[in-house]
Amino acid sequence: MRRQETFSSRWGLIVAGLGMAIGTGNMWRFPRIVAQNGGAAFLIPWLIFLFSWSLPLLIAEFAIGRGARRGVVGAFADLIGRRYAWMGGFIAVTSVMILFYYSVVTGWTLKYVLASLAGQLDGPSAEQYWVDYSASVWQPLGFHVVSVLIGAAIISRGVVAGIERANKVLIP
């Protein structure tokens, strides 16, 4: 039987957890949400919520995964019984749906990073840049495909050589 690959260090696991918890959505929306809700006054309750709700859930998820040493369906079956294993399947399907959303946003981000480096976002044409980009069929599709291929390449390399190495570059 093949041995399951695990993270090579505690730091690698923490960085992967942070990347999962922060996510592309927070990178994309968070500055706007802070600005719309009072700036620093928003950050205090947000940090309280983060440490009192999100962090314990992340720790619980790690503990369940470590204890079960199985996929999400098997972990749910072990934790609360085979009758409720469908909940793990629901989470797996939901994760795939989130992947579809994030891969599109990641494609947008990739396009904007390249446009920014090329100096194409300077001046009053930035809004028009989005209008032109989103009106195109091939550009969003192309950047979506590139983002999916990058993700697939990272995942195909495994936990240590793929996910852990990519997180060391992308998360900080």
Coordinates of C-alpha atoms in Angstrom, one line a residue:
M1 CA 0.0 0.0 0.0
R2 CA 1.3 3.5 -0.9
R3 CA 2.2 5.7 2.0
Q4 CA 0.3 9.0 2.0
E5 CA 2.4 12.1 1.5
T6 CA 2.4 14.7 4.3
F7 CA 3.8 18.1 4.7
S8 CA 7.5 18.2 5.4
S9 CA 7.3 20.8 8.1
R10 CA 4.8 22.3 10.5
W11 CA 5.4 25.7 8.8
G12 CA 4.3 24.2 5.4
L13 CA 1.1 23.0 7.0
I14 CA 0.5 26.4 8.6
V15 CA 1.1 28.3 5.4
A16 CA -1.2 26.0 3.5
G17 CA -3.9 26.6 6.2
L18 CA -3.4 30.3 6.0
G19 CA -3.7 30.2 2.2
M20 CA -6.9 28.2 2.5
A21 CA -8.3 30.5 5.2
I22 CA -7.4 33.8 3.5
G23 CA -8.2 32.7 0.0
T24 CA -8.2 34.6 -3.2
G25 CA -11.6 36.2 -2.3
N26 CA -10.2 38.0 0.7
M27 CA -7.2 39.2 -1.3
W28 CA -9.5 40.6 -3.9
R29 CA -12.4 41.9 -1.7
F30 CA -10.8 42.6 1.7
P31 CA -9.3 46.1 1.0
R32 CA -12.7 47.3 -0.4
I33 CA -14.7 45.8 2.5
V34 CA -12.3 47.5 5.0
A35 CA -12.6 50.8 3.3
Q36 CA -16.4 50.6 3.1
N37 CA -16.8 49.7 6.7
G38 CA -14.7 52.2 8.6
G39 CA -11.1 51.2 8.1
A40 CA -9.3 50.4 11.3
A41 CA -12.6 50.4 13.2
F42 CA -13.7 47.4 11.1
L43 CA -10.4 45.5 11.7
I44 CA -10.9 45.1 15.4
P45 CA -14.2 43.1 15.3
W46 CA -12.9 41.3 12.2
L47 CA -9.7 40.2 14.1
I48 CA -11.8 39.2 17.1
F49 CA -14.1 37.1 14.8
L50 CA -11.1 35.6 13.0
F51 CA -9.4 34.4 16.2
S52 CA -12.6 33.3 18.0
W53 CA -14.4 31.5 15.1
S54 CA -12.2 30.9 12.0
L55 CA -9.0 29.8 13.8
P56 CA -10.8 27.2 16.0
L57 CA -12.6 25.8 12.9
L58 CA -9.3 25.5 11.0
I59 CA -7.7 23.7 14.0
A60 CA -10.7 21.4 14.2
E61 CA -10.4 20.6 10.5
F62 CA -6.7 19.8 10.8
A63 CA -7.5 17.6 13.9
I64 CA -10.3 15.7 12.1
G65 CA -8.1 15.2 9.0
R66 CA -5.1 14.1 11.0
G67 CA -7.2 11.7 13.1
A68 CA -9.1 10.1 10.3
R69 CA -6.3 10.0 7.7
R70 CA -9.0 9.7 5.0
G71 CA -10.7 11.9 2.5
V72 CA -13.6 14.1 3.6
V73 CA -16.3 11.5 3.0
G74 CA -14.4 8.9 5.1
A75 CA -13.5 11.4 7.8
F76 CA -17.2 12.3 8.2
A77 CA -18.2 8.6 8.3
D78 CA -15.5 8.0 11.0
L79 CA -16.5 11.1 13.0
I80 CA -20.3 11.0 13.0
G81 CA -21.2 7.7 11.5
R82 CA -21.7 6.2 8.0
R83 CA -25.3 7.6 8.0
Y84 CA -23.9 11.1 7.7
A85 CA -21.0 10.4 5.3
W86 CA -23.1 12.3 2.7
M87 CA -22.1 15.5 4.5
G88 CA -18.5 14.9 3.5
G89 CA -19.7 14.4 -0.1
F90 CA -21.6 17.7 0.1
I91 CA -18.4 19.5 1.3
A92 CA -16.4 17.9 -1.5
V93 CA -18.9 19.0 -4.1
T94 CA -19.0 22.5 -2.6
S95 CA -15.2 22.7 -2.7
V96 CA -15.3 21.9 -6.4
M97 CA -17.8 24.6 -7.0
I98 CA -15.6 27.1 -5.1
L99 CA -12.7 25.9 -7.3
F100 CA -14.7 26.9 -10.4
Y101 CA -15.3 30.4 -9.0
Y102 CA -11.7 30.9 -7.7
S103 CA -10.1 29.7 -10.9
V104 CA -12.0 32.4 -12.8
V105 CA -11.0 35.1 -10.3
T106 CA -7.4 33.8 -10.4
G107 CA -7.5 34.2 -14.2
W108 CA -8.6 37.8 -13.8
T109 CA -5.8 38.3 -11.2
L110 CA -3.2 36.9 -13.5
K111 CA -4.4 39.1 -16.4
Y112 CA -4.3 42.2 -14.1
V113 CA -0.9 41.4 -12.8
L114 CA 0.5 41.1 -16.3
A115 CA -1.3 44.3 -17.4
S116 CA 0.0 46.1 -14.4
L117 CA 3.6 45.0 -15.1
A118 CA 3.2 46.1 -18.7
G119 CA 1.9 49.6 -17.5
Q120 CA -1.5 49.1 -19.2
L121 CA -3.5 50.2 -16.1
D122 CA -2.1 53.7 -15.8
G123 CA -4.5 56.6 -16.2
P124 CA -8.2 56.9 -16.6
S125 CA -8.5 53.9 -18.9
A126 CA -8.4 51.3 -16.1
E127 CA -12.2 51.0 -16.0
Q128 CA -12.3 50.7 -19.7
Y129 CA -9.7 48.0 -19.5
W130 CA -12.1 45.8 -17.5
V131 CA -15.0 46.6 -19.8
D132 CA -12.9 45.5 -22.8
Y133 CA -11.5 42.5 -21.1
S134 CA -14.9 41.2 -19.9
A135 CA -16.5 41.8 -23.3
S136 CA -14.0 39.5 -24.9
V137 CA -14.7 35.8 -25.0
W138 CA -11.2 34.5 -25.6
Q139 CA -9.2 36.6 -23.0
P140 CA -11.1 35.5 -19.9
L141 CA -11.3 31.9 -21.2
G142 CA -7.6 31.9 -21.9
F143 CA -6.6 33.2 -18.5
H144 CA -9.0 30.9 -16.8
V145 CA -7.4 27.9 -18.6
V146 CA -4.0 29.1 -17.7
S147 CA -4.9 29.4 -14.1
V148 CA -6.4 25.9 -14.1
L149 CA -3.3 24.5 -15.7
I150 CA -1.0 26.2 -13.2
G151 CA -3.1 24.8 -10.4
A152 CA -3.1 21.3 -11.9
A153 CA 0.7 21.5 -12.4
I154 CA 1.1 22.4 -8.7
I155 CA -1.2 19.7 -7.4
S156 CA 0.2 17.0 -9.7
R157 CA 3.6 17.5 -8.1
G158 CA 2.2 16.4 -4.7
V159 CA 2.1 17.9 -1.3
V160 CA 5.8 18.7 -0.7
A161 CA 7.1 19.5 -4.2
G162 CA 3.9 21.1 -5.3
I163 CA 1.6 22.6 -2.7
E164 CA 4.2 23.3 -0.1
R165 CA 6.7 24.8 -2.5
A166 CA 4.1 27.0 -4.2
N167 CA 2.8 28.2 -0.9
K168 CA 6.2 29.3 0.2
V169 CA 6.3 31.6 -2.8
L170 CA 2.7 32.7 -3.1
I171 CA 1.4 33.1 0.5
P172 CA 4.0 35.5 2.1

